[in-house]
Amino acid sequence: MPVFQSHAGQIYIVSAPSGVGKTSIIRAALPALPDLRFSVSCTTRHPRPGETAARDYEFLSREAFLKGVESGRFLEWAEVHGEYYGTDGRQIEEWISAGDDVLLDIDVQGARQVRCSYPCAQTIFIIPPSLDALEERLMSRGTESVEQIEVRLRAARTEMQDAPWYDYVIVNAILEDAVADLCAIVRAGRCRRSVQARRLKAFLVPGAPA
Ligand code: 5GP
């Protein structure tokens, strides 16, 4: 009887091509979803200006990362743009066993791996309104050269091919709307009958058809 499924925390996976504004959306959504845990990934890439260890990433040497891979530390890991990135499996398991929801900011390779271990994980892909809009956004940032922007646009076009695999697609045309969409997906997830089963059970007459 599906109504009596036990409640474990839900996993929400967010992916996007680079430059689409995923980090801004997640940063703005987290305070609005106080019960949602954010999974801080491990990476071998160097911190960017303004990034803080433990808040943005756990920054590891390649040796330490590969040791983690060997010891089975990671729920998923992948090479992205020549660097390794991975999600600490024990932390995720602890959170969801305690009934806490978790948000993962990972790429499509990682998303597919997590889905294998947690088939109920909800997957969300963020896209720009158009490739022209993405180009404009990258140009106005002024942090990349024209050549680098070309590389990113080509990569974005390729990454976008994975979008149909995801459960949800958010278009980041207006930041506030995209944040509201992400919050709505998580809130709707929490209203699913399987998630509310324990509460619901208290109202149901034993033996009545569900
Ligand atoms: P950035 O270096 O710009 O922070 O991230 C580059 C890419 O790596 C992004 O697409 C981001 O979602 C992805 N990423 C970050 N952490 C992880 C992780 O733990 N696993 C995987 N598979 N990808 C990750």
JSON list of C-alpha atoms and ligand atoms in Angstrom, two decimals:
[
{"chain": "A", "resi": 1, "resn": "MET", "atom": "CA", "xyz": [0.00, 0.00, 0.00]},
{"chain": "A", "resi": 2, "resn": "PRO", "atom": "CA", "xyz": [1.92, 3.09, -1.17]},
{"chain": "A", "resi": 3, "resn": "VAL", "atom": "CA", "xyz": [0.30, 5.37, 1.37]},
{"chain": "A", "resi": 4, "resn": "PHE", "atom": "CA", "xyz": [2.25, 3.72, 4.20]},
{"chain": "A", "resi": 5, "resn": "GLN", "atom": "CA", "xyz": [5.70, 4.05, 2.69]},
{"chain": "A", "resi": 6, "resn": "SER", "atom": "CA", "xyz": [8.15, 5.17, 5.38]},
{"chain": "A", "resi": 7, "resn": "HIS", "atom": "CA", "xyz": [9.48, 8.69, 5.06]},
{"chain": "A", "resi": 8, "resn": "ALA", "atom": "CA", "xyz": [13.14, 9.17, 4.18]},
{"chain": "A", "resi": 9, "resn": "GLY", "atom": "CA", "xyz": [14.51, 12.53, 3.11]},
{"chain": "A", "resi": 10, "resn": "GLN", "atom": "CA", "xyz": [14.28, 13.39, -0.58]},
{"chain": "A", "resi": 11, "resn": "ILE", "atom": "CA", "xyz": [17.21, 14.10, -2.87]},
{"chain": "A", "resi": 12, "resn": "TYR", "atom": "CA", "xyz": [16.97, 17.00, -5.32]},
{"chain": "A", "resi": 13, "resn": "ILE", "atom": "CA", "xyz": [19.65, 17.18, -8.00]},
{"chain": "A", "resi": 14, "resn": "VAL", "atom": "CA", "xyz": [20.25, 20.44, -9.86]},
{"chain": "A", "resi": 15, "resn": "SER", "atom": "CA", "xyz": [22.36, 20.57, -13.03]},
{"chain": "A", "resi": 16, "resn": "ALA", "atom": "CA", "xyz": [22.93, 23.23, -15.67]},
{"chain": "A", "resi": 17, "resn": "PRO", "atom": "CA", "xyz": [25.41, 24.21, -18.37]},
{"chain": "A", "resi": 18, "resn": "SER", "atom": "CA", "xyz": [27.98, 26.64, -17.01]},
{"chain": "A", "resi": 19, "resn": "GLY", "atom": "CA", "xyz": [27.02, 30.31, -17.10]},
{"chain": "A", "resi": 20, "resn": "VAL", "atom": "CA", "xyz": [23.28, 29.70, -16.78]},
{"chain": "A", "resi": 21, "resn": "GLY", "atom": "CA", "xyz": [23.13, 31.05, -13.22]},
{"chain": "A", "resi": 22, "resn": "LYS", "atom": "CA", "xyz": [22.63, 27.81, -11.29]},
{"chain": "A", "resi": 23, "resn": "THR", "atom": "CA", "xyz": [24.74, 28.91, -8.31]},
{"chain": "A", "resi": 24, "resn": "SER", "atom": "CA", "xyz": [22.81, 32.20, -7.95]},
{"chain": "A", "resi": 25, "resn": "ILE", "atom": "CA", "xyz": [19.49, 30.34, -8.08]},
{"chain": "A", "resi": 26, "resn": "ILE", "atom": "CA", "xyz": [20.57, 27.79, -5.47]},
{"chain": "A", "resi": 27, "resn": "ARG", "atom": "CA", "xyz": [22.06, 30.48, -3.19]},
{"chain": "A", "resi": 28, "resn": "ALA", "atom": "CA", "xyz": [18.82, 32.46, -3.30]},
{"chain": "A", "resi": 29, "resn": "ALA", "atom": "CA", "xyz": [16.59, 29.41, -2.84]},
{"chain": "A", "resi": 30, "resn": "LEU", "atom": "CA", "xyz": [18.35, 27.89, 0.19]},
{"chain": "A", "resi": 31, "resn": "PRO", "atom": "CA", "xyz": [17.30, 30.57, 2.73]},
{"chain": "A", "resi": 32, "resn": "ALA", "atom": "CA", "xyz": [13.71, 30.16, 1.51]},
{"chain": "A", "resi": 33, "resn": "LEU", "atom": "CA", "xyz": [13.91, 26.41, 2.16]},
{"chain": "A", "resi": 34, "resn": "PRO", "atom": "CA", "xyz": [15.40, 26.28, 5.66]},
{"chain": "A", "resi": 35, "resn": "ASP", "atom": "CA", "xyz": [14.90, 22.52, 6.06]},
{"chain": "A", "resi": 36, "resn": "LEU", "atom": "CA", "xyz": [16.85, 21.69, 2.91]},
{"chain": "A", "resi": 37, "resn": "ARG", "atom": "CA", "xyz": [20.44, 20.52, 3.37]},
{"chain": "A", "resi": 38, "resn": "PHE", "atom": "CA", "xyz": [23.00, 21.52, 0.75]},
{"chain": "A", "resi": 39, "resn": "SER", "atom": "CA", "xyz": [25.60, 18.90, -0.11]},
{"chain": "A", "resi": 40, "resn": "VAL", "atom": "CA", "xyz": [29.06, 20.48, -0.26]},
{"chain": "A", "resi": 41, "resn": "SER", "atom": "CA", "xyz": [31.04, 18.56, -2.88]},
{"chain": "A", "resi": 42, "resn": "CYS", "atom": "CA", "xyz": [34.70, 17.64, -2.91]},
{"chain": "A", "resi": 43, "resn": "THR", "atom": "CA", "xyz": [36.80, 18.89, -5.79]},
{"chain": "A", "resi": 44, "resn": "THR", "atom": "CA", "xyz": [40.39, 18.94, -6.99]},
{"chain": "A", "resi": 45, "resn": "ARG", "atom": "CA", "xyz": [40.00, 22.36, -8.61]},
{"chain": "A", "resi": 46, "resn": "HIS", "atom": "CA", "xyz": [41.49, 25.40, -6.90]},
{"chain": "A", "resi": 47, "resn": "PRO", "atom": "CA", "xyz": [39.22, 27.81, -5.02]},
{"chain": "A", "resi": 48, "resn": "ARG", "atom": "CA", "xyz": [38.06, 30.84, -7.03]},
{"chain": "A", "resi": 49, "resn": "PRO", "atom": "CA", "xyz": [38.27, 34.30, -5.46]},
{"chain": "A", "resi": 50, "resn": "GLY", "atom": "CA", "xyz": [35.55, 34.59, -2.84]},
{"chain": "A", "resi": 51, "resn": "GLU", "atom": "CA", "xyz": [35.10, 30.85, -2.41]},
{"chain": "A", "resi": 52, "resn": "THR", "atom": "CA", "xyz": [35.45, 29.38, 1.06]},
{"chain": "A", "resi": 53, "resn": "ALA", "atom": "CA", "xyz": [36.50, 25.84, 1.97]},
{"chain": "A", "resi": 54, "resn": "ALA", "atom": "CA", "xyz": [33.65, 23.83, 3.53]},
{"chain": "A", "resi": 55, "resn": "ARG", "atom": "CA", "xyz": [31.04, 26.37, 2.36]},
{"chain": "A", "resi": 56, "resn": "ASP", "atom": "CA", "xyz": [31.58, 26.09, -1.41]},
{"chain": "A", "resi": 57, "resn": "TYR", "atom": "CA", "xyz": [33.63, 22.93, -1.71]},
{"chain": "A", "resi": 58, "resn": "GLU", "atom": "CA", "xyz": [35.95, 20.67, 0.19]},
{"chain": "A", "resi": 59, "resn": "PHE", "atom": "CA", "xyz": [39.14, 21.35, -1.80]},
{"chain": "A", "resi": 60, "resn": "LEU", "atom": "CA", "xyz": [41.27, 18.21, -2.08]},
{"chain": "A", "resi": 61, "resn": "SER", "atom": "CA", "xyz": [44.53, 17.29, -3.75]},
{"chain": "A", "resi": 62, "resn": "ARG", "atom": "CA", "xyz": [44.23, 14.77, -6.59]},
{"chain": "A", "resi": 63, "resn": "GLU", "atom": "CA", "xyz": [45.88, 12.16, -4.34]},
{"chain": "A", "resi": 64, "resn": "ALA", "atom": "CA", "xyz": [43.39, 12.73, -1.52]},
{"chain": "A", "resi": 65, "resn": "PHE", "atom": "CA", "xyz": [40.49, 12.64, -3.97]},
{"chain": "A", "resi": 66, "resn": "LEU", "atom": "CA", "xyz": [41.63, 9.37, -5.57]},
{"chain": "A", "resi": 67, "resn": "LYS", "atom": "CA", "xyz": [42.10, 7.86, -2.10]},
{"chain": "A", "resi": 68, "resn": "GLY", "atom": "CA", "xyz": [38.48, 8.81, -1.43]},
{"chain": "A", "resi": 69, "resn": "VAL", "atom": "CA", "xyz": [37.44, 7.07, -4.65]},
{"chain": "A", "resi": 70, "resn": "GLU", "atom": "CA", "xyz": [39.36, 3.92, -3.63]},
{"chain": "A", "resi": 71, "resn": "SER", "atom": "CA", "xyz": [37.85, 3.86, -0.16]},
{"chain": "A", "resi": 72, "resn": "GLY", "atom": "CA", "xyz": [34.31, 4.22, -1.54]},
{"chain": "A", "resi": 73, "resn": "ARG", "atom": "CA", "xyz": [33.80, 7.64, 0.04]},
{"chain": "A", "resi": 74, "resn": "PHE", "atom": "CA", "xyz": [31.84, 9.03, -2.89]},
{"chain": "A", "resi": 75, "resn": "LEU", "atom": "CA", "xyz": [28.22, 8.35, -3.73]},
{"chain": "A", "resi": 76, "resn": "GLU", "atom": "CA", "xyz": [29.16, 9.61, -7.19]},
{"chain": "A", "resi": 77, "resn": "TRP", "atom": "CA", "xyz": [32.16, 11.25, -8.75]},
{"chain": "A", "resi": 78, "resn": "ALA", "atom": "CA", "xyz": [33.08, 12.55, -12.18]},
{"chain": "A", "resi": 79, "resn": "GLU", "atom": "CA", "xyz": [35.71, 14.44, -14.12]},
{"chain": "A", "resi": 80, "resn": "VAL", "atom": "CA", "xyz": [34.34, 17.83, -15.20]},
{"chain": "A", "resi": 81, "resn": "HIS", "atom": "CA", "xyz": [36.45, 20.29, -17.23]},
{"chain": "A", "resi": 82, "resn": "GLY", "atom": "CA", "xyz": [39.61, 18.31, -16.32]},
{"chain": "A", "resi": 83, "resn": "GLU", "atom": "CA", "xyz": [39.02, 18.33, -12.53]},
{"chain": "A", "resi": 84, "resn": "TYR", "atom": "CA", "xyz": [37.47, 15.74, -10.22]},
{"chain": "A", "resi": 85, "resn": "TYR", "atom": "CA", "xyz": [34.24, 16.39, -8.35]},
{"chain": "A", "resi": 86, "resn": "GLY", "atom": "CA", "xyz": [32.47, 14.04, -5.93]},
{"chain": "A", "resi": 87, "resn": "THR", "atom": "CA", "xyz": [29.65, 13.77, -3.40]},
{"chain": "A", "resi": 88, "resn": "ASP", "atom": "CA", "xyz": [30.32, 12.33, 0.05]},
{"chain": "A", "resi": 89, "resn": "GLY", "atom": "CA", "xyz": [28.03, 9.30, 0.28]},
{"chain": "A", "resi": 90, "resn": "ARG", "atom": "CA", "xyz": [28.00, 8.87, 4.06]},
{"chain": "A", "resi": 91, "resn": "GLN", "atom": "CA", "xyz": [26.84, 12.43, 4.65]},
{"chain": "A", "resi": 92, "resn": "ILE", "atom": "CA", "xyz": [23.96, 12.04, 2.19]},
{"chain": "A", "resi": 93, "resn": "GLU", "atom": "CA", "xyz": [22.90, 8.72, 3.71]},
{"chain": "A", "resi": 94, "resn": "GLU", "atom": "CA", "xyz": [22.95, 10.20, 7.24]},
{"chain": "A", "resi": 95, "resn": "TRP", "atom": "CA", "xyz": [20.79, 13.13, 6.20]},
{"chain": "A", "resi": 96, "resn": "ILE", "atom": "CA", "xyz": [18.18, 11.24, 4.28]},
{"chain": "A", "resi": 97, "resn": "SER", "atom": "CA", "xyz": [17.95, 8.48, 6.93]},
{"chain": "A", "resi": 98, "resn": "ALA", "atom": "CA", "xyz": [17.21, 11.24, 9.43]},
{"chain": "A", "resi": 99, "resn": "GLY", "atom": "CA", "xyz": [14.39, 12.40, 7.12]},
{"chain": "A", "resi": 100, "resn": "ASP", "atom": "CA", "xyz": [16.20, 15.53, 5.92]},
{"chain": "A", "resi": 101, "resn": "ASP", "atom": "CA", "xyz": [15.90, 16.67, 2.29]},
{"chain": "A", "resi": 102, "resn": "VAL", "atom": "CA", "xyz": [19.16, 17.28, 0.43]},
{"chain": "A", "resi": 103, "resn": "LEU", "atom": "CA", "xyz": [20.03, 19.39, -2.60]},
{"chain": "A", "resi": 104, "resn": "LEU", "atom": "CA", "xyz": [22.92, 18.34, -4.83]},
{"chain": "A", "resi": 105, "resn": "ASP", "atom": "CA", "xyz": [24.54, 20.71, -7.33]},
{"chain": "A", "resi": 106, "resn": "ILE", "atom": "CA", "xyz": [26.24, 18.22, -9.65]},
{"chain": "A", "resi": 107, "resn": "ASP", "atom": "CA", "xyz": [26.71, 17.55, -13.35]},
{"chain": "A", "resi": 108, "resn": "VAL", "atom": "CA", "xyz": [24.77, 15.07, -15.48]},
{"chain": "A", "resi": 109, "resn": "GLN", "atom": "CA", "xyz": [27.33, 12.25, -15.05]},
{"chain": "A", "resi": 110, "resn": "GLY", "atom": "CA", "xyz": [26.90, 12.52, -11.28]},
{"chain": "A", "resi": 111, "resn": "ALA", "atom": "CA", "xyz": [23.13, 12.88, -11.55]},
{"chain": "A", "resi": 112, "resn": "ARG", "atom": "CA", "xyz": [22.87, 9.60, -13.43]},
{"chain": "A", "resi": 113, "resn": "GLN", "atom": "CA", "xyz": [25.02, 7.82, -10.82]},
{"chain": "A", "resi": 114, "resn": "VAL", "atom": "CA", "xyz": [22.93, 9.15, -7.92]},
{"chain": "A", "resi": 115, "resn": "ARG", "atom": "CA", "xyz": [19.75, 7.99, -9.70]},
{"chain": "A", "resi": 116, "resn": "CYS", "atom": "CA", "xyz": [21.17, 4.44, -9.75]},
{"chain": "A", "resi": 117, "resn": "SER", "atom": "CA", "xyz": [21.59, 4.46, -5.94]},
{"chain": "A", "resi": 118, "resn": "TYR", "atom": "CA", "xyz": [18.50, 6.55, -5.19]},
{"chain": "A", "resi": 119, "resn": "PRO", "atom": "CA", "xyz": [15.89, 6.00, -7.93]},
{"chain": "A", "resi": 120, "resn": "CYS", "atom": "CA", "xyz": [13.47, 8.43, -6.22]},
{"chain": "A", "resi": 121, "resn": "ALA", "atom": "CA", "xyz": [15.90, 11.35, -6.51]},
{"chain": "A", "resi": 122, "resn": "GLN", "atom": "CA", "xyz": [14.25, 14.30, -8.28]},
{"chain": "A", "resi": 123, "resn": "THR", "atom": "CA", "xyz": [16.30, 15.81, -11.09]},
{"chain": "A", "resi": 124, "resn": "ILE", "atom": "CA", "xyz": [16.13, 19.45, -12.18]},
{"chain": "A", "resi": 125, "resn": "PHE", "atom": "CA", "xyz": [17.87, 21.02, -15.18]},
{"chain": "A", "resi": 126, "resn": "ILE", "atom": "CA", "xyz": [18.27, 24.77, -15.57]},
{"chain": "A", "resi": 127, "resn": "ILE", "atom": "CA", "xyz": [18.44, 26.27, -19.05]},
{"chain": "A", "resi": 128, "resn": "PRO", "atom": "CA", "xyz": [18.92, 29.82, -20.35]},
{"chain": "A", "resi": 129, "resn": "PRO", "atom": "CA", "xyz": [16.02, 31.38, -22.30]},
{"chain": "A", "resi": 130, "resn": "SER", "atom": "CA", "xyz": [18.17, 30.97, -25.45]},
{"chain": "A", "resi": 131, "resn": "LEU", "atom": "CA", "xyz": [21.78, 30.50, -26.52]},
{"chain": "A", "resi": 132, "resn": "ASP", "atom": "CA", "xyz": [21.83, 34.20, -27.51]},
{"chain": "A", "resi": 133, "resn": "ALA", "atom": "CA", "xyz": [20.76, 35.14, -23.98]},
{"chain": "A", "resi": 134, "resn": "LEU", "atom": "CA", "xyz": [23.50, 32.90, -22.55]},
{"chain": "A", "resi": 135, "resn": "GLU", "atom": "CA", "xyz": [26.08, 34.53, -24.83]},
{"chain": "A", "resi": 136, "resn": "GLU", "atom": "CA", "xyz": [24.92, 37.99, -23.72]},
{"chain": "A", "resi": 137, "resn": "ARG", "atom": "CA", "xyz": [25.15, 36.95, -20.06]},
{"chain": "A", "resi": 138, "resn": "LEU", "atom": "CA", "xyz": [28.68, 35.60, -20.49]},
{"chain": "A", "resi": 139, "resn": "MET", "atom": "CA", "xyz": [29.73, 38.77, -22.40]},
{"chain": "A", "resi": 140, "resn": "SER", "atom": "CA", "xyz": [28.30, 41.11, -19.77]},
{"chain": "A", "resi": 141, "resn": "ARG", "atom": "CA", "xyz": [30.09, 39.21, -16.98]},
{"chain": "A", "resi": 142, "resn": "GLY", "atom": "CA", "xyz": [33.33, 40.24, -18.61]},
{"chain": "A", "resi": 143, "resn": "THR", "atom": "CA", "xyz": [35.28, 37.42, -16.93]},
{"chain": "A", "resi": 144, "resn": "GLU", "atom": "CA", "xyz": [36.03, 35.43, -20.10]},
{"chain": "A", "resi": 145, "resn": "SER", "atom": "CA", "xyz": [37.66, 36.22, -23.40]},
{"chain": "A", "resi": 146, "resn": "VAL", "atom": "CA", "xyz": [35.70, 35.94, -26.66]},
{"chain": "A", "resi": 147, "resn": "GLU", "atom": "CA", "xyz": [37.42, 32.58, -27.31]},
{"chain": "A", "resi": 148, "resn": "GLN", "atom": "CA", "xyz": [36.52, 31.30, -23.84]},
{"chain": "A", "resi": 149, "resn": "ILE", "atom": "CA", "xyz": [32.93, 32.39, -24.36]},
{"chain": "A", "resi": 150, "resn": "GLU", "atom": "CA", "xyz": [32.87, 30.43, -27.62]},
{"chain": "A", "resi": 151, "resn": "VAL", "atom": "CA", "xyz": [34.16, 27.34, -25.78]},
{"chain": "A", "resi": 152, "resn": "ARG", "atom": "CA", "xyz": [31.52, 27.72, -23.07]},
{"chain": "A", "resi": 153, "resn": "LEU", "atom": "CA", "xyz": [28.74, 28.17, -25.61]},
{"chain": "A", "resi": 154, "resn": "ARG", "atom": "CA", "xyz": [29.81, 25.05, -27.47]},
{"chain": "A", "resi": 155, "resn": "ALA", "atom": "CA", "xyz": [29.94, 23.15, -24.17]},
{"chain": "A", "resi": 156, "resn": "ALA", "atom": "CA", "xyz": [26.51, 24.52, -23.18]},
{"chain": "A", "resi": 157, "resn": "ARG", "atom": "CA", "xyz": [25.00, 23.33, -26.46]},
{"chain": "A", "resi": 158, "resn": "THR", "atom": "CA", "xyz": [26.38, 19.82, -25.79]},
{"chain": "A", "resi": 159, "resn": "GLU", "atom": "CA", "xyz": [25.32, 19.81, -22.12]},
{"chain": "A", "resi": 160, "resn": "MET", "atom": "CA", "xyz": [21.83, 20.94, -23.08]},
{"chain": "A", "resi": 161, "resn": "GLN", "atom": "CA", "xyz": [21.34, 17.61, -24.92]},
{"chain": "A", "resi": 162, "resn": "ASP", "atom": "CA", "xyz": [21.00, 15.94, -21.50]},
{"chain": "A", "resi": 163, "resn": "ALA", "atom": "CA", "xyz": [18.05, 18.12, -20.47]},
{"chain": "A", "resi": 164, "resn": "PRO", "atom": "CA", "xyz": [15.35, 15.64, -21.66]},
{"chain": "A", "resi": 165, "resn": "TRP", "atom": "CA", "xyz": [16.62, 13.07, -19.13]},
{"chain": "A", "resi": 166, "resn": "TYR", "atom": "CA", "xyz": [15.69, 15.34, -16.19]},
{"chain": "A", "resi": 167, "resn": "ASP", "atom": "CA", "xyz": [12.33, 15.40, -14.37]},
{"chain": "A", "resi": 168, "resn": "TYR", "atom": "CA", "xyz": [12.06, 19.20, -14.32]},
{"chain": "A", "resi": 169, "resn": "VAL", "atom": "CA", "xyz": [13.34, 22.04, -16.48]},
{"chain": "A", "resi": 170, "resn": "ILE", "atom": "CA", "xyz": [13.63, 25.58, -15.14]},
{"chain": "A", "resi": 171, "resn": "VAL", "atom": "CA", "xyz": [14.19, 28.46, -17.57]},
{"chain": "A", "resi": 172, "resn": "ASN", "atom": "CA", "xyz": [16.37, 31.13, -15.99]},
{"chain": "A", "resi": 173, "resn": "ALA", "atom": "CA", "xyz": [15.00, 34.21, -17.75]},
{"chain": "A", "resi": 174, "resn": "ILE", "atom": "CA", "xyz": [14.27, 36.16, -14.55]},
{"chain": "A", "resi": 175, "resn": "LEU", "atom": "CA", "xyz": [16.26, 35.11, -11.48]},
{"chain": "A", "resi": 176, "resn": "GLU", "atom": "CA", "xyz": [13.39, 35.56, -8.99]},
{"chain": "A", "resi": 177, "resn": "ASP", "atom": "CA", "xyz": [11.09, 33.40, -11.11]},
{"chain": "A", "resi": 178, "resn": "ALA", "atom": "CA", "xyz": [13.70, 30.67, -11.44]},
{"chain": "A", "resi": 179, "resn": "VAL", "atom": "CA", "xyz": [14.24, 30.72, -7.65]},
{"chain": "A", "resi": 180, "resn": "ALA", "atom": "CA", "xyz": [10.48, 30.49, -7.11]},
{"chain": "A", "resi": 181, "resn": "ASP", "atom": "CA", "xyz": [10.32, 27.54, -9.54]},
{"chain": "A", "resi": 182, "resn": "LEU", "atom": "CA", "xyz": [13.03, 25.66, -7.65]},
{"chain": "A", "resi": 183, "resn": "CYS", "atom": "CA", "xyz": [11.29, 26.31, -4.33]},
{"chain": "A", "resi": 184, "resn": "ALA", "atom": "CA", "xyz": [7.99, 25.17, -5.84]},
{"chain": "A", "resi": 185, "resn": "ILE", "atom": "CA", "xyz": [9.51, 21.87, -7.00]},
{"chain": "A", "resi": 186, "resn": "VAL", "atom": "CA", "xyz": [10.89, 21.14, -3.54]},
{"chain": "A", "resi": 187, "resn": "ARG", "atom": "CA", "xyz": [7.65, 22.16, -1.82]},
{"chain": "A", "resi": 188, "resn": "ALA", "atom": "CA", "xyz": [5.59, 20.02, -4.21]},
{"chain": "A", "resi": 189, "resn": "GLY", "atom": "CA", "xyz": [7.97, 17.12, -3.54]},
{"chain": "A", "resi": 190, "resn": "ARG", "atom": "CA", "xyz": [7.26, 17.46, 0.15]},
{"chain": "A", "resi": 191, "resn": "CYS", "atom": "CA", "xyz": [3.52, 17.25, -0.47]},
{"chain": "A", "resi": 192, "resn": "ARG", "atom": "CA", "xyz": [3.79, 13.91, -2.25]},
{"chain": "A", "resi": 193, "resn": "ARG", "atom": "CA", "xyz": [1.61, 11.30, -0.61]},
{"chain": "A", "resi": 194, "resn": "SER", "atom": "CA", "xyz": [4.52, 8.92, -0.04]},
{"chain": "A", "resi": 195, "resn": "VAL", "atom": "CA", "xyz": [6.37, 11.67, 1.82]},
{"chain": "A", "resi": 196, "resn": "GLN", "atom": "CA", "xyz": [3.35, 12.57, 3.96]},
{"chain": "A", "resi": 197, "resn": "ALA", "atom": "CA", "xyz": [2.52, 8.91, 4.65]},
{"chain": "A", "resi": 198, "resn": "ARG", "atom": "CA", "xyz": [3.32, 9.03, 8.35]},
{"chain": "A", "resi": 199, "resn": "ARG", "atom": "CA", "xyz": [1.07, 12.05, 8.95]},
{"chain": "A", "resi": 200, "resn": "LEU", "atom": "CA", "xyz": [-1.65, 10.63, 6.76]},
{"chain": "A", "resi": 201, "resn": "LYS", "atom": "CA", "xyz": [-1.59, 7.31, 8.59]},
{"chain": "A", "resi": 202, "resn": "ALA", "atom": "CA", "xyz": [-2.69, 9.01, 11.80]},
{"chain": "A", "resi": 203, "resn": "PHE", "atom": "CA", "xyz": [-6.01, 9.94, 10.14]},
{"chain": "A", "resi": 204, "resn": "LEU", "atom": "CA", "xyz": [-6.79, 6.68, 8.43]},
{"chain": "A", "resi": 205, "resn": "VAL", "atom": "CA", "xyz": [-9.04, 4.02, 9.89]},
{"chain": "A", "resi": 206, "resn": "PRO", "atom": "CA", "xyz": [-7.09, 0.75, 10.13]},
{"chain": "A", "resi": 207, "resn": "GLY", "atom": "CA", "xyz": [-8.20, -1.71, 7.49]},
{"chain": "A", "resi": 208, "resn": "ALA", "atom": "CA", "xyz": [-9.92, 0.92, 5.33]},
{"chain": "A", "resi": 209, "resn": "PRO", "atom": "CA", "xyz": [-8.93, 0.80, 1.63]},
{"chain": "A", "resi": 210, "resn": "ALA", "atom": "CA", "xyz": [-6.19, 3.37, 0.87]},
{"chain": "B", "resi": 1, "resn": "5GP", "atom": "P1", "xyz": [32.41, 24.65, -10.84]},
{"chain": "B", "resi": 1, "resn": "5GP", "atom": "O1", "xyz": [33.84, 24.28, -10.92]},
{"chain": "B", "resi": 1, "resn": "5GP", "atom": "O2", "xyz": [32.04, 25.71, -11.84]},
{"chain": "B", "resi": 1, "resn": "5GP", "atom": "O3", "xyz": [31.99, 24.99, -9.42]},
{"chain": "B", "resi": 1, "resn": "5GP", "atom": "O4", "xyz": [31.56, 23.35, -11.22]},
{"chain": "B", "resi": 1, "resn": "5GP", "atom": "C1", "xyz": [31.74, 22.76, -12.46]},
{"chain": "B", "resi": 1, "resn": "5GP", "atom": "C2", "xyz": [30.69, 21.67, -12.64]},
{"chain": "B", "resi": 1, "resn": "5GP", "atom": "O5", "xyz": [30.91, 20.61, -11.71]},
{"chain": "B", "resi": 1, "resn": "5GP", "atom": "C3", "xyz": [29.25, 22.13, -12.43]},
{"chain": "B", "resi": 1, "resn": "5GP", "atom": "O6", "xyz": [28.46, 21.61, -13.47]},
{"chain": "B", "resi": 1, "resn": "5GP", "atom": "C4", "xyz": [28.86, 21.49, -11.12]},
{"chain": "B", "resi": 1, "resn": "5GP", "atom": "O7", "xyz": [27.46, 21.20, -11.05]},
{"chain": "B", "resi": 1, "resn": "5GP", "atom": "C5", "xyz": [29.67, 20.22, -11.17]},
{"chain": "B", "resi": 1, "resn": "5GP", "atom": "N1", "xyz": [29.85, 19.63, -9.84]},
{"chain": "B", "resi": 1, "resn": "5GP", "atom": "C6", "xyz": [30.04, 20.28, -8.67]},
{"chain": "B", "resi": 1, "resn": "5GP", "atom": "N2", "xyz": [30.15, 19.40, -7.66]},
{"chain": "B", "resi": 1, "resn": "5GP", "atom": "C7", "xyz": [30.00, 18.17, -8.21]},
{"chain": "B", "resi": 1, "resn": "5GP", "atom": "C8", "xyz": [30.00, 16.83, -7.68]},
{"chain": "B", "resi": 1, "resn": "5GP", "atom": "O8", "xyz": [30.14, 16.58, -6.49]},
{"chain": "B", "resi": 1, "resn": "5GP", "atom": "N3", "xyz": [29.83, 15.82, -8.58]},
{"chain": "B", "resi": 1, "resn": "5GP", "atom": "C9", "xyz": [29.66, 16.03, -9.91]},
{"chain": "B", "resi": 1, "resn": "5GP", "atom": "N4", "xyz": [29.48, 14.97, -10.67]},
{"chain": "B", "resi": 1, "resn": "5GP", "atom": "N5", "xyz": [29.66, 17.27, -10.44]},
{"chain": "B", "resi": 1, "resn": "5GP", "atom": "C10", "xyz": [29.82, 18.32, -9.60]}
]
